[in-house]
Amino acid sequence: MDRAGLADFLRRRRAALRPVDVGLPPGARRRTPGLRREEVAALTGMSGDYYIRLEQRRGPQPSEQMLAALARALRLTADERDHLFRLAGHNVPRRDPEDTHVAPALLRVLDRLSDTPALVLSSLGETLVANELAKTVFGDPDTRTGLARADVYRWFTDPTVRSVYPAEDHERQGRSLVATLRVAHGAAGRGSRADALVRALLAESTEFTALWERHEAARRFEDSKVLLHPEVGAIEVDCQVLFTADQGQALLVLTPRPGSEAEDKIRLLAVLGHEQFSDPGRDLAR
């Protein structure tokens, strides 16, 4: 672990960011440029004292999970992320189509979206990061681990997940999820996380098996859909998608039509907040 190099890198990357770059309000006049240490700590999910010790060359070696969170908080590119891992004495994460390091360009857009649900999805349909309104509507993706991080796995193994969609849309949604997984599996190949996900689903779900055997392959994001929420009922939204250049990640934005009842419902959820309505079992299954 290169403590001096790590401390200097963290300080310089923190100084290069503005609050607006990470979705924070500008606040009062700042004496120094960049983010405050406590802001980086809050974005990362670590204590302020722990982060300060890292910048002062006194902290213990950060875990790989903590480094991944730091890379996201500091909006590092993949190359900068790898450099961070090396400074901290860890092997760099594998570069492949299943890389879950969120593209900084997508994060910059997501940071500016506060009045409508928006989230970044991996090629496997994992929610990598979501804004506060998306968490309010769909639940916190950070509560899920392992295969259950993928929408498609929960769709075919946990019947409660389907309650987010009207019953008449279930068949279309299932086919869409399987077709998207087919694309990811083809790109990643055998031995990949996509392959492990497919093998697990083939063993656990006859419904998935029947759809997998159809060999449908497509990245499908419906133009519009109806979502069901237990507190406000049906919410009709339009879907817009922004892909990274390698098509590995997608920013999904769900917008109600202006002046619609759905717009009023989303505003209500935003006011009432995450604590009352979040449900870890719910998520956008695309």
PDB file of C-alpha atoms in Angstrom:
ATOM      1  CA  MET A   1       0.000   0.000   0.000  1.00  0.00           C
ATOM      2  CA  ASP A   2       1.437   3.357  -1.091  1.00  0.00           C
ATOM      3  CA  ARG A   3       0.053   5.553   1.705  1.00  0.00           C
ATOM      4  CA  ALA A   4       1.644   8.758   0.456  1.00  0.00           C
ATOM      5  CA  GLY A   5       0.553   8.195  -3.123  1.00  0.00           C
ATOM      6  CA  LEU A   6      -2.967   7.230  -2.075  1.00  0.00           C
ATOM      7  CA  ALA A   7      -3.335  10.291   0.136  1.00  0.00           C
ATOM      8  CA  ASP A   8      -2.106  12.639  -2.586  1.00  0.00           C
ATOM      9  CA  PHE A   9      -4.336  11.046  -5.228  1.00  0.00           C
ATOM     10  CA  LEU A  10      -7.422  11.333  -3.022  1.00  0.00           C
ATOM     11  CA  ARG A  11      -6.690  14.980  -2.199  1.00  0.00           C
ATOM     12  CA  ARG A  12      -6.173  15.913  -5.837  1.00  0.00           C
ATOM     13  CA  ARG A  13      -9.271  14.127  -7.069  1.00  0.00           C
ATOM     14  CA  ARG A  14     -11.365  15.661  -4.289  1.00  0.00           C
ATOM     15  CA  ALA A  15     -10.070  19.143  -5.146  1.00  0.00           C
ATOM     16  CA  ALA A  16     -10.957  18.649  -8.816  1.00  0.00           C
ATOM     17  CA  LEU A  17     -14.663  18.139  -8.112  1.00  0.00           C
ATOM     18  CA  ARG A  18     -17.392  20.661  -7.415  1.00  0.00           C
ATOM     19  CA  PRO A  19     -20.523  19.897  -5.395  1.00  0.00           C
ATOM     20  CA  VAL A  20     -22.606  20.146  -8.556  1.00  0.00           C
ATOM     21  CA  ASP A  21     -20.440  17.429 -10.140  1.00  0.00           C
ATOM     22  CA  VAL A  22     -21.723  14.897  -7.611  1.00  0.00           C
ATOM     23  CA  GLY A  23     -25.306  16.110  -7.244  1.00  0.00           C
ATOM     24  CA  LEU A  24     -24.769  18.243  -4.128  1.00  0.00           C
ATOM     25  CA  PRO A  25     -26.009  21.840  -3.670  1.00  0.00           C
ATOM     26  CA  PRO A  26     -23.255  24.473  -3.949  1.00  0.00           C
ATOM     27  CA  GLY A  27     -23.831  25.702  -0.376  1.00  0.00           C
ATOM     28  CA  ALA A  28     -22.048  28.638   1.210  1.00  0.00           C
ATOM     29  CA  ARG A  29     -18.821  30.174  -0.071  1.00  0.00           C
ATOM     30  CA  ARG A  30     -15.936  27.732   0.218  1.00  0.00           C
ATOM     31  CA  ARG A  31     -12.474  28.622   1.369  1.00  0.00           C
ATOM     32  CA  THR A  32     -10.845  25.934  -0.761  1.00  0.00           C
ATOM     33  CA  PRO A  33     -11.822  24.444  -4.127  1.00  0.00           C
ATOM     34  CA  GLY A  34     -13.349  21.034  -4.474  1.00  0.00           C
ATOM     35  CA  LEU A  35     -15.392  18.830  -2.202  1.00  0.00           C
ATOM     36  CA  ARG A  36     -15.012  18.781   1.555  1.00  0.00           C
ATOM     37  CA  ARG A  37     -13.629  15.653   3.159  1.00  0.00           C
ATOM     38  CA  GLU A  38     -16.877  14.967   4.969  1.00  0.00           C
ATOM     39  CA  GLU A  39     -18.762  15.190   1.664  1.00  0.00           C
ATOM     40  CA  VAL A  40     -16.573  12.513   0.093  1.00  0.00           C
ATOM     41  CA  ALA A  41     -17.005  10.369   3.199  1.00  0.00           C
ATOM     42  CA  ALA A  42     -20.789  10.722   3.049  1.00  0.00           C
ATOM     43  CA  LEU A  43     -20.889   9.877  -0.659  1.00  0.00           C
ATOM     44  CA  THR A  44     -18.750   6.807  -0.005  1.00  0.00           C
ATOM     45  CA  GLY A  45     -20.585   5.588   3.084  1.00  0.00           C
ATOM     46  CA  MET A  46     -17.550   5.733   5.376  1.00  0.00           C
ATOM     47  CA  SER A  47     -16.986   7.767   8.520  1.00  0.00           C
ATOM     48  CA  GLY A  48     -15.449  11.205   8.176  1.00  0.00           C
ATOM     49  CA  ASP A  49     -12.648  10.214  10.535  1.00  0.00           C
ATOM     50  CA  TYR A  50     -11.752   7.169   8.437  1.00  0.00           C
ATOM     51  CA  TYR A  51     -11.510   9.241   5.252  1.00  0.00           C
ATOM     52  CA  ILE A  52      -9.447  11.965   6.963  1.00  0.00           C
ATOM     53  CA  ARG A  53      -6.989   9.319   8.131  1.00  0.00           C
ATOM     54  CA  LEU A  54      -6.577   8.089   4.553  1.00  0.00           C
ATOM     55  CA  GLU A  55      -5.684  11.588   3.375  1.00  0.00           C
ATOM     56  CA  GLN A  56      -3.294  11.944   6.300  1.00  0.00           C
ATOM     57  CA  ARG A  57      -1.471   8.674   5.441  1.00  0.00           C
ATOM     58  CA  ARG A  58      -2.684   7.113   8.711  1.00  0.00           C
ATOM     59  CA  GLY A  59      -5.606   4.960   7.651  1.00  0.00           C
ATOM     60  CA  PRO A  60      -5.699   1.157   7.429  1.00  0.00           C
ATOM     61  CA  GLN A  61      -5.762  -0.485   4.030  1.00  0.00           C
ATOM     62  CA  PRO A  62      -9.205   0.098   2.476  1.00  0.00           C
ATOM     63  CA  SER A  63     -11.141  -2.952   1.335  1.00  0.00           C
ATOM     64  CA  GLU A  64     -11.938  -3.523  -2.320  1.00  0.00           C
ATOM     65  CA  GLN A  65     -15.560  -2.643  -1.586  1.00  0.00           C
ATOM     66  CA  MET A  66     -14.511   0.649  -0.003  1.00  0.00           C
ATOM     67  CA  LEU A  67     -12.245   1.460  -2.950  1.00  0.00           C
ATOM     68  CA  ALA A  68     -15.083   0.786  -5.390  1.00  0.00           C
ATOM     69  CA  ALA A  69     -17.268   3.187  -3.407  1.00  0.00           C
ATOM     70  CA  LEU A  70     -14.508   5.807  -3.410  1.00  0.00           C
ATOM     71  CA  ALA A  71     -14.048   5.439  -7.158  1.00  0.00           C
ATOM     72  CA  ARG A  72     -17.744   6.082  -7.650  1.00  0.00           C
ATOM     73  CA  ALA A  73     -17.882   9.001  -5.212  1.00  0.00           C
ATOM     74  CA  LEU A  74     -14.888  10.690  -6.847  1.00  0.00           C
ATOM     75  CA  ARG A  75     -16.249  10.022 -10.358  1.00  0.00           C
ATOM     76  CA  LEU A  76     -13.114   8.187 -11.436  1.00  0.00           C
ATOM     77  CA  THR A  77     -12.695   6.760 -14.897  1.00  0.00           C
ATOM     78  CA  ALA A  78     -11.898   3.052 -15.221  1.00  0.00           C
ATOM     79  CA  ASP A  79      -8.176   3.838 -15.600  1.00  0.00           C
ATOM     80  CA  GLU A  80      -8.244   6.104 -12.534  1.00  0.00           C
ATOM     81  CA  ARG A  81     -10.136   3.417 -10.627  1.00  0.00           C
ATOM     82  CA  ASP A  82      -7.419   0.898 -11.461  1.00  0.00           C
ATOM     83  CA  HIS A  83      -4.748   3.368 -10.296  1.00  0.00           C
ATOM     84  CA  LEU A  84      -6.605   3.818  -7.002  1.00  0.00           C
ATOM     85  CA  PHE A  85      -6.635   0.053  -6.433  1.00  0.00           C
ATOM     86  CA  ARG A  86      -2.894  -0.213  -7.123  1.00  0.00           C
ATOM     87  CA  LEU A  87      -2.081   2.604  -4.711  1.00  0.00           C
ATOM     88  CA  ALA A  88      -4.108   0.825  -2.030  1.00  0.00           C
ATOM     89  CA  GLY A  89      -2.233  -2.432  -2.613  1.00  0.00           C
ATOM     90  CA  HIS A  90      -5.021  -4.393  -4.312  1.00  0.00           C
ATOM     91  CA  ASN A  91      -5.216  -6.128  -7.663  1.00  0.00           C
ATOM     92  CA  VAL A  92      -7.153  -4.074 -10.181  1.00  0.00           C
ATOM     93  CA  PRO A  93     -10.695  -5.231 -10.975  1.00  0.00           C
ATOM     94  CA  ARG A  94     -11.133  -7.335 -14.060  1.00  0.00           C
ATOM     95  CA  ARG A  95     -12.042  -5.400 -17.185  1.00  0.00           C
ATOM     96  CA  ASP A  96     -14.841  -7.165 -19.043  1.00  0.00           C
ATOM     97  CA  PRO A  97     -18.377  -6.491 -20.319  1.00  0.00           C
ATOM     98  CA  GLU A  98     -19.676  -7.187 -16.801  1.00  0.00           C
ATOM     99  CA  ASP A  99     -17.632  -4.464 -15.096  1.00  0.00           C
ATOM    100  CA  THR A 100     -19.854  -2.805 -12.476  1.00  0.00           C
ATOM    101  CA  HIS A 101     -17.808   0.392 -12.096  1.00  0.00           C
ATOM    102  CA  VAL A 102     -20.351   3.045 -13.026  1.00  0.00           C
ATOM    103  CA  ALA A 103     -19.376   5.141 -16.033  1.00  0.00           C
ATOM    104  CA  PRO A 104     -18.665   8.728 -14.844  1.00  0.00           C
ATOM    105  CA  ALA A 105     -20.547  10.165 -17.822  1.00  0.00           C
ATOM    106  CA  LEU A 106     -23.733   8.380 -16.755  1.00  0.00           C
ATOM    107  CA  LEU A 107     -23.217   9.476 -13.156  1.00  0.00           C
ATOM    108  CA  ARG A 108     -22.920  13.109 -14.225  1.00  0.00           C
ATOM    109  CA  VAL A 109     -26.298  12.889 -15.924  1.00  0.00           C
ATOM    110  CA  LEU A 110     -27.849  10.985 -13.031  1.00  0.00           C
ATOM    111  CA  ASP A 111     -26.632  13.601 -10.557  1.00  0.00           C
ATOM    112  CA  ARG A 112     -28.699  16.232 -12.367  1.00  0.00           C
ATOM    113  CA  LEU A 113     -31.921  14.230 -12.265  1.00  0.00           C
ATOM    114  CA  SER A 114     -33.800  14.846  -9.043  1.00  0.00           C
ATOM    115  CA  ASP A 115     -37.454  15.154 -10.051  1.00  0.00           C
ATOM    116  CA  THR A 116     -37.960  11.798 -11.757  1.00  0.00           C
ATOM    117  CA  PRO A 117     -36.811   8.222 -11.092  1.00  0.00           C
ATOM    118  CA  ALA A 118     -33.492   7.368 -12.749  1.00  0.00           C
ATOM    119  CA  LEU A 119     -31.005   4.532 -12.316  1.00  0.00           C
ATOM    120  CA  VAL A 120     -27.929   3.001 -13.924  1.00  0.00           C
ATOM    121  CA  LEU A 121     -28.146  -0.675 -14.930  1.00  0.00           C
ATOM    122  CA  SER A 122     -25.385  -3.147 -15.725  1.00  0.00           C
ATOM    123  CA  SER A 123     -25.502  -5.488 -18.694  1.00  0.00           C
ATOM    124  CA  LEU A 124     -26.971  -8.117 -16.329  1.00  0.00           C
ATOM    125  CA  GLY A 125     -29.804  -5.850 -15.233  1.00  0.00           C
ATOM    126  CA  GLU A 126     -28.257  -5.021 -11.859  1.00  0.00           C
ATOM    127  CA  THR A 127     -29.097  -1.598 -10.484  1.00  0.00           C
ATOM    128  CA  LEU A 128     -25.638  -0.124  -9.903  1.00  0.00           C
ATOM    129  CA  VAL A 129     -26.795   3.243  -8.595  1.00  0.00           C
ATOM    130  CA  ALA A 130     -30.157   4.998  -8.306  1.00  0.00           C
ATOM    131  CA  ASN A 131     -31.241   8.510  -7.426  1.00  0.00           C
ATOM    132  CA  GLU A 132     -33.286   9.123  -4.293  1.00  0.00           C
ATOM    133  CA  LEU A 133     -36.627   9.132  -6.097  1.00  0.00           C
ATOM    134  CA  ALA A 134     -35.863   5.799  -7.769  1.00  0.00           C
ATOM    135  CA  LYS A 135     -35.028   4.369  -4.349  1.00  0.00           C
ATOM    136  CA  THR A 136     -38.304   5.728  -3.017  1.00  0.00           C
ATOM    137  CA  VAL A 137     -40.276   4.090  -5.801  1.00  0.00           C
ATOM    138  CA  PHE A 138     -38.351   0.829  -6.268  1.00  0.00           C
ATOM    139  CA  GLY A 139     -36.425   0.239  -3.063  1.00  0.00           C
ATOM    140  CA  ASP A 140     -32.720   0.459  -2.238  1.00  0.00           C
ATOM    141  CA  PRO A 141     -30.583  -1.750  -4.530  1.00  0.00           C
ATOM    142  CA  ASP A 142     -27.806  -1.828  -1.946  1.00  0.00           C
ATOM    143  CA  THR A 143     -29.885  -4.217   0.168  1.00  0.00           C
ATOM    144  CA  ARG A 144     -29.471  -6.987  -2.431  1.00  0.00           C
ATOM    145  CA  THR A 145     -26.507  -9.316  -2.746  1.00  0.00           C
ATOM    146  CA  GLY A 146     -25.293 -12.135  -4.962  1.00  0.00           C
ATOM    147  CA  LEU A 147     -27.488 -13.303  -7.823  1.00  0.00           C
ATOM    148  CA  ALA A 148     -30.435 -11.398  -6.337  1.00  0.00           C
ATOM    149  CA  ARG A 149     -28.840  -8.151  -7.490  1.00  0.00           C
ATOM    150  CA  ALA A 150     -30.032  -8.987 -11.003  1.00  0.00           C
ATOM    151  CA  ASP A 151     -33.633  -8.146 -11.895  1.00  0.00           C
ATOM    152  CA  VAL A 152     -33.966 -11.262 -14.015  1.00  0.00           C
ATOM    153  CA  TYR A 153     -32.990 -13.581 -11.167  1.00  0.00           C
ATOM    154  CA  ARG A 154     -35.517 -12.083  -8.758  1.00  0.00           C
ATOM    155  CA  TRP A 155     -38.196 -12.085 -11.460  1.00  0.00           C
ATOM    156  CA  PHE A 156     -38.054 -15.866 -11.853  1.00  0.00           C
ATOM    157  CA  THR A 157     -37.306 -16.817  -8.235  1.00  0.00           C
ATOM    158  CA  ASP A 158     -39.299 -14.340  -6.120  1.00  0.00           C
ATOM    159  CA  PRO A 159     -42.992 -13.967  -7.136  1.00  0.00           C
ATOM    160  CA  THR A 160     -43.431 -10.838  -4.997  1.00  0.00           C
ATOM    161  CA  VAL A 161     -41.180  -8.864  -7.356  1.00  0.00           C
ATOM    162  CA  ARG A 162     -43.791  -9.087 -10.110  1.00  0.00           C
ATOM    163  CA  SER A 163     -46.236  -6.972  -8.120  1.00  0.00           C
ATOM    164  CA  VAL A 164     -44.561  -3.891  -9.562  1.00  0.00           C
ATOM    165  CA  TYR A 165     -46.234  -4.635 -12.915  1.00  0.00           C
ATOM    166  CA  PRO A 166     -49.866  -5.321 -13.894  1.00  0.00           C
ATOM    167  CA  ALA A 167     -50.543  -9.028 -14.406  1.00  0.00           C
ATOM    168  CA  GLU A 168     -51.193  -8.533 -18.120  1.00  0.00           C
ATOM    169  CA  ASP A 169     -47.618  -7.245 -18.564  1.00  0.00           C
ATOM    170  CA  HIS A 170     -45.855 -10.133 -16.826  1.00  0.00           C
ATOM    171  CA  GLU A 171     -45.279 -12.278 -19.918  1.00  0.00           C
ATOM    172  CA  ARG A 172     -43.837  -9.399 -21.923  1.00  0.00           C
ATOM    173  CA  GLN A 173     -41.627  -8.356 -19.019  1.00  0.00           C
ATOM    174  CA  GLY A 174     -40.264 -11.863 -18.532  1.00  0.00           C
ATOM    175  CA  ARG A 175     -39.431 -12.233 -22.216  1.00  0.00           C
ATOM    176  CA  SER A 176     -37.715  -8.846 -22.199  1.00  0.00           C
ATOM    177  CA  LEU A 177     -35.527  -9.766 -19.232  1.00  0.00           C
ATOM    178  CA  VAL A 178     -34.499 -13.085 -20.757  1.00  0.00           C
ATOM    179  CA  ALA A 179     -33.732 -11.520 -24.144  1.00  0.00           C
ATOM    180  CA  THR A 180     -31.507  -8.934 -22.461  1.00  0.00           C
ATOM    181  CA  LEU A 181     -29.688 -11.626 -20.488  1.00  0.00           C
ATOM    182  CA  ARG A 182     -29.151 -13.546 -23.736  1.00  0.00           C
ATOM    183  CA  VAL A 183     -27.248 -10.543 -25.138  1.00  0.00           C
ATOM    184  CA  ALA A 184     -25.128 -10.202 -21.988  1.00  0.00           C
ATOM    185  CA  HIS A 185     -24.380 -13.924 -21.937  1.00  0.00           C
ATOM    186  CA  GLY A 186     -23.301 -13.891 -25.568  1.00  0.00           C
ATOM    187  CA  ALA A 187     -20.890 -11.022 -24.924  1.00  0.00           C
ATOM    188  CA  ALA A 188     -19.417 -12.407 -21.689  1.00  0.00           C
ATOM    189  CA  GLY A 189     -19.233 -16.108 -22.582  1.00  0.00           C
ATOM    190  CA  ARG A 190     -18.747 -19.218 -20.500  1.00  0.00           C
ATOM    191  CA  GLY A 191     -17.368 -18.878 -17.002  1.00  0.00           C
ATOM    192  CA  SER A 192     -18.681 -15.326 -16.664  1.00  0.00           C
ATOM    193  CA  ARG A 193     -21.128 -13.957 -14.102  1.00  0.00           C
ATOM    194  CA  ALA A 194     -23.746 -13.984 -16.843  1.00  0.00           C
ATOM    195  CA  ASP A 195     -23.102 -17.673 -17.379  1.00  0.00           C
ATOM    196  CA  ALA A 196     -23.441 -18.377 -13.654  1.00  0.00           C
ATOM    197  CA  LEU A 197     -26.724 -16.473 -13.617  1.00  0.00           C
ATOM    198  CA  VAL A 198     -28.069 -18.456 -16.570  1.00  0.00           C
ATOM    199  CA  ARG A 199     -27.062 -21.792 -15.059  1.00  0.00           C
ATOM    200  CA  ALA A 200     -28.692 -20.918 -11.748  1.00  0.00           C
ATOM    201  CA  LEU A 201     -31.942 -19.899 -13.422  1.00  0.00           C
ATOM    202  CA  LEU A 202     -32.020 -23.003 -15.617  1.00  0.00           C
ATOM    203  CA  ALA A 203     -31.774 -25.083 -12.443  1.00  0.00           C
ATOM    204  CA  GLU A 204     -34.401 -23.121 -10.524  1.00  0.00           C
ATOM    205  CA  SER A 205     -37.082 -22.018 -12.985  1.00  0.00           C
ATOM    206  CA  THR A 206     -38.894 -24.007 -15.655  1.00  0.00           C
ATOM    207  CA  GLU A 207     -40.472 -20.775 -16.866  1.00  0.00           C
ATOM    208  CA  PHE A 208     -37.048 -19.248 -17.456  1.00  0.00           C
ATOM    209  CA  THR A 209     -35.885 -22.423 -19.191  1.00  0.00           C
ATOM    210  CA  ALA A 210     -38.791 -22.297 -21.648  1.00  0.00           C
ATOM    211  CA  LEU A 211     -38.048 -18.661 -22.487  1.00  0.00           C
ATOM    212  CA  TRP A 212     -34.282 -19.251 -22.721  1.00  0.00           C
ATOM    213  CA  GLU A 213     -34.844 -21.984 -25.282  1.00  0.00           C
ATOM    214  CA  ARG A 214     -36.574 -19.458 -27.576  1.00  0.00           C
ATOM    215  CA  HIS A 215     -33.168 -17.811 -28.225  1.00  0.00           C
ATOM    216  CA  GLU A 216     -34.575 -14.292 -28.259  1.00  0.00           C
ATOM    217  CA  ALA A 217     -31.782 -11.732 -28.000  1.00  0.00           C
ATOM    218  CA  ALA A 218     -32.384  -7.990 -27.648  1.00  0.00           C
ATOM    219  CA  ARG A 219     -31.777  -5.108 -25.271  1.00  0.00           C
ATOM    220  CA  ARG A 220     -35.390  -4.218 -24.629  1.00  0.00           C
ATOM    221  CA  PHE A 221     -36.598  -1.094 -22.903  1.00  0.00           C
ATOM    222  CA  GLU A 222     -40.288  -0.521 -23.518  1.00  0.00           C
ATOM    223  CA  ASP A 223     -41.225   2.995 -24.629  1.00  0.00           C
ATOM    224  CA  SER A 224     -43.845   3.216 -21.902  1.00  0.00           C
ATOM    225  CA  LYS A 225     -44.978   1.084 -19.002  1.00  0.00           C
ATOM    226  CA  VAL A 226     -47.278   1.028 -16.009  1.00  0.00           C
ATOM    227  CA  LEU A 227     -45.735   0.572 -12.577  1.00  0.00           C
ATOM    228  CA  LEU A 228     -47.776  -0.357  -9.527  1.00  0.00           C
ATOM    229  CA  HIS A 229     -46.978   1.203  -6.179  1.00  0.00           C
ATOM    230  CA  PRO A 230     -48.696   0.056  -2.980  1.00  0.00           C
ATOM    231  CA  GLU A 231     -49.325   3.605  -1.744  1.00  0.00           C
ATOM    232  CA  VAL A 232     -50.268   5.604  -4.842  1.00  0.00           C
ATOM    233  CA  GLY A 233     -51.417   2.921  -7.276  1.00  0.00           C
ATOM    234  CA  ALA A 234     -50.656   2.784 -11.001  1.00  0.00           C
ATOM    235  CA  ILE A 235     -48.018   5.144 -12.403  1.00  0.00           C
ATOM    236  CA  GLU A 236     -47.695   5.407 -16.183  1.00  0.00           C
ATOM    237  CA  VAL A 237     -44.227   6.472 -17.328  1.00  0.00           C
ATOM    238  CA  ASP A 238     -42.209   6.811 -20.506  1.00  0.00           C
ATOM    239  CA  CYS A 239     -38.721   5.271 -20.667  1.00  0.00           C
ATOM    240  CA  GLN A 240     -35.612   6.940 -22.033  1.00  0.00           C
ATOM    241  CA  VAL A 241     -32.296   5.101 -22.185  1.00  0.00           C
ATOM    242  CA  LEU A 242     -28.723   6.352 -22.530  1.00  0.00           C
ATOM    243  CA  PHE A 243     -26.047   3.700 -23.156  1.00  0.00           C
ATOM    244  CA  THR A 244     -22.305   3.894 -22.642  1.00  0.00           C
ATOM    245  CA  ALA A 245     -20.202   3.635 -25.778  1.00  0.00           C
ATOM    246  CA  ASP A 246     -19.537  -0.075 -25.214  1.00  0.00           C
ATOM    247  CA  GLN A 247     -23.220  -0.733 -24.472  1.00  0.00           C
ATOM    248  CA  GLY A 248     -22.207  -2.230 -21.113  1.00  0.00           C
ATOM    249  CA  GLN A 249     -24.269   0.089 -18.944  1.00  0.00           C
ATOM    250  CA  ALA A 250     -27.489   2.022 -19.383  1.00  0.00           C
ATOM    251  CA  LEU A 251     -29.006   5.039 -17.689  1.00  0.00           C
ATOM    252  CA  LEU A 252     -32.759   4.495 -17.506  1.00  0.00           C
ATOM    253  CA  VAL A 253     -34.933   7.540 -16.896  1.00  0.00           C
ATOM    254  CA  LEU A 254     -38.651   7.177 -16.184  1.00  0.00           C
ATOM    255  CA  THR A 255     -40.709  10.269 -16.855  1.00  0.00           C
ATOM    256  CA  PRO A 256     -44.454  10.876 -16.484  1.00  0.00           C
ATOM    257  CA  ARG A 257     -46.253  12.913 -19.098  1.00  0.00           C
ATOM    258  CA  PRO A 258     -46.441  16.603 -18.111  1.00  0.00           C
ATOM    259  CA  GLY A 259     -49.679  17.473 -16.370  1.00  0.00           C
ATOM    260  CA  SER A 260     -50.669  13.840 -15.931  1.00  0.00           C
ATOM    261  CA  GLU A 261     -51.920  12.076 -12.825  1.00  0.00           C
ATOM    262  CA  ALA A 262     -48.697  10.072 -12.852  1.00  0.00           C
ATOM    263  CA  GLU A 263     -46.691  13.279 -12.525  1.00  0.00           C
ATOM    264  CA  ASP A 264     -48.693  14.200  -9.423  1.00  0.00           C
ATOM    265  CA  LYS A 265     -48.087  10.747  -7.957  1.00  0.00           C
ATOM    266  CA  ILE A 266     -44.326  10.949  -8.458  1.00  0.00           C
ATOM    267  CA  ARG A 267     -44.282  14.390  -6.858  1.00  0.00           C
ATOM    268  CA  LEU A 268     -46.195  12.969  -3.915  1.00  0.00           C
ATOM    269  CA  LEU A 269     -43.684  10.163  -3.491  1.00  0.00           C
ATOM    270  CA  ALA A 270     -40.832  12.665  -3.631  1.00  0.00           C
ATOM    271  CA  VAL A 271     -42.425  14.726  -0.861  1.00  0.00           C
ATOM    272  CA  LEU A 272     -43.309  11.787   1.357  1.00  0.00           C
ATOM    273  CA  GLY A 273     -39.820  10.414   1.036  1.00  0.00           C
ATOM    274  CA  HIS A 274     -37.755   7.305   1.049  1.00  0.00           C
ATOM    275  CA  GLU A 275     -38.234   6.207   4.645  1.00  0.00           C
ATOM    276  CA  GLN A 276     -41.974   5.696   4.436  1.00  0.00           C
ATOM    277  CA  PHE A 277     -42.285   4.039   1.045  1.00  0.00           C
ATOM    278  CA  SER A 278     -39.037   2.181   0.314  1.00  0.00           C
ATOM    279  CA  ASP A 279     -39.441  -1.581   0.031  1.00  0.00           C
ATOM    280  CA  PRO A 280     -36.269  -3.643  -0.453  1.00  0.00           C
ATOM    281  CA  GLY A 281     -38.219  -6.282  -2.355  1.00  0.00           C
ATOM    282  CA  ARG A 282     -39.214  -3.936  -5.132  1.00  0.00           C
ATOM    283  CA  ASP A 283     -37.099  -2.851  -8.046  1.00  0.00           C
ATOM    284  CA  LEU A 284     -37.389  -1.920 -11.647  1.00  0.00           C
ATOM    285  CA  ALA A 285     -37.094  -5.178 -13.562  1.00  0.00           C
ATOM    286  CA  ARG A 286     -36.817  -3.266 -16.832  1.00  0.00           C
TER     287      ARG A 286
END
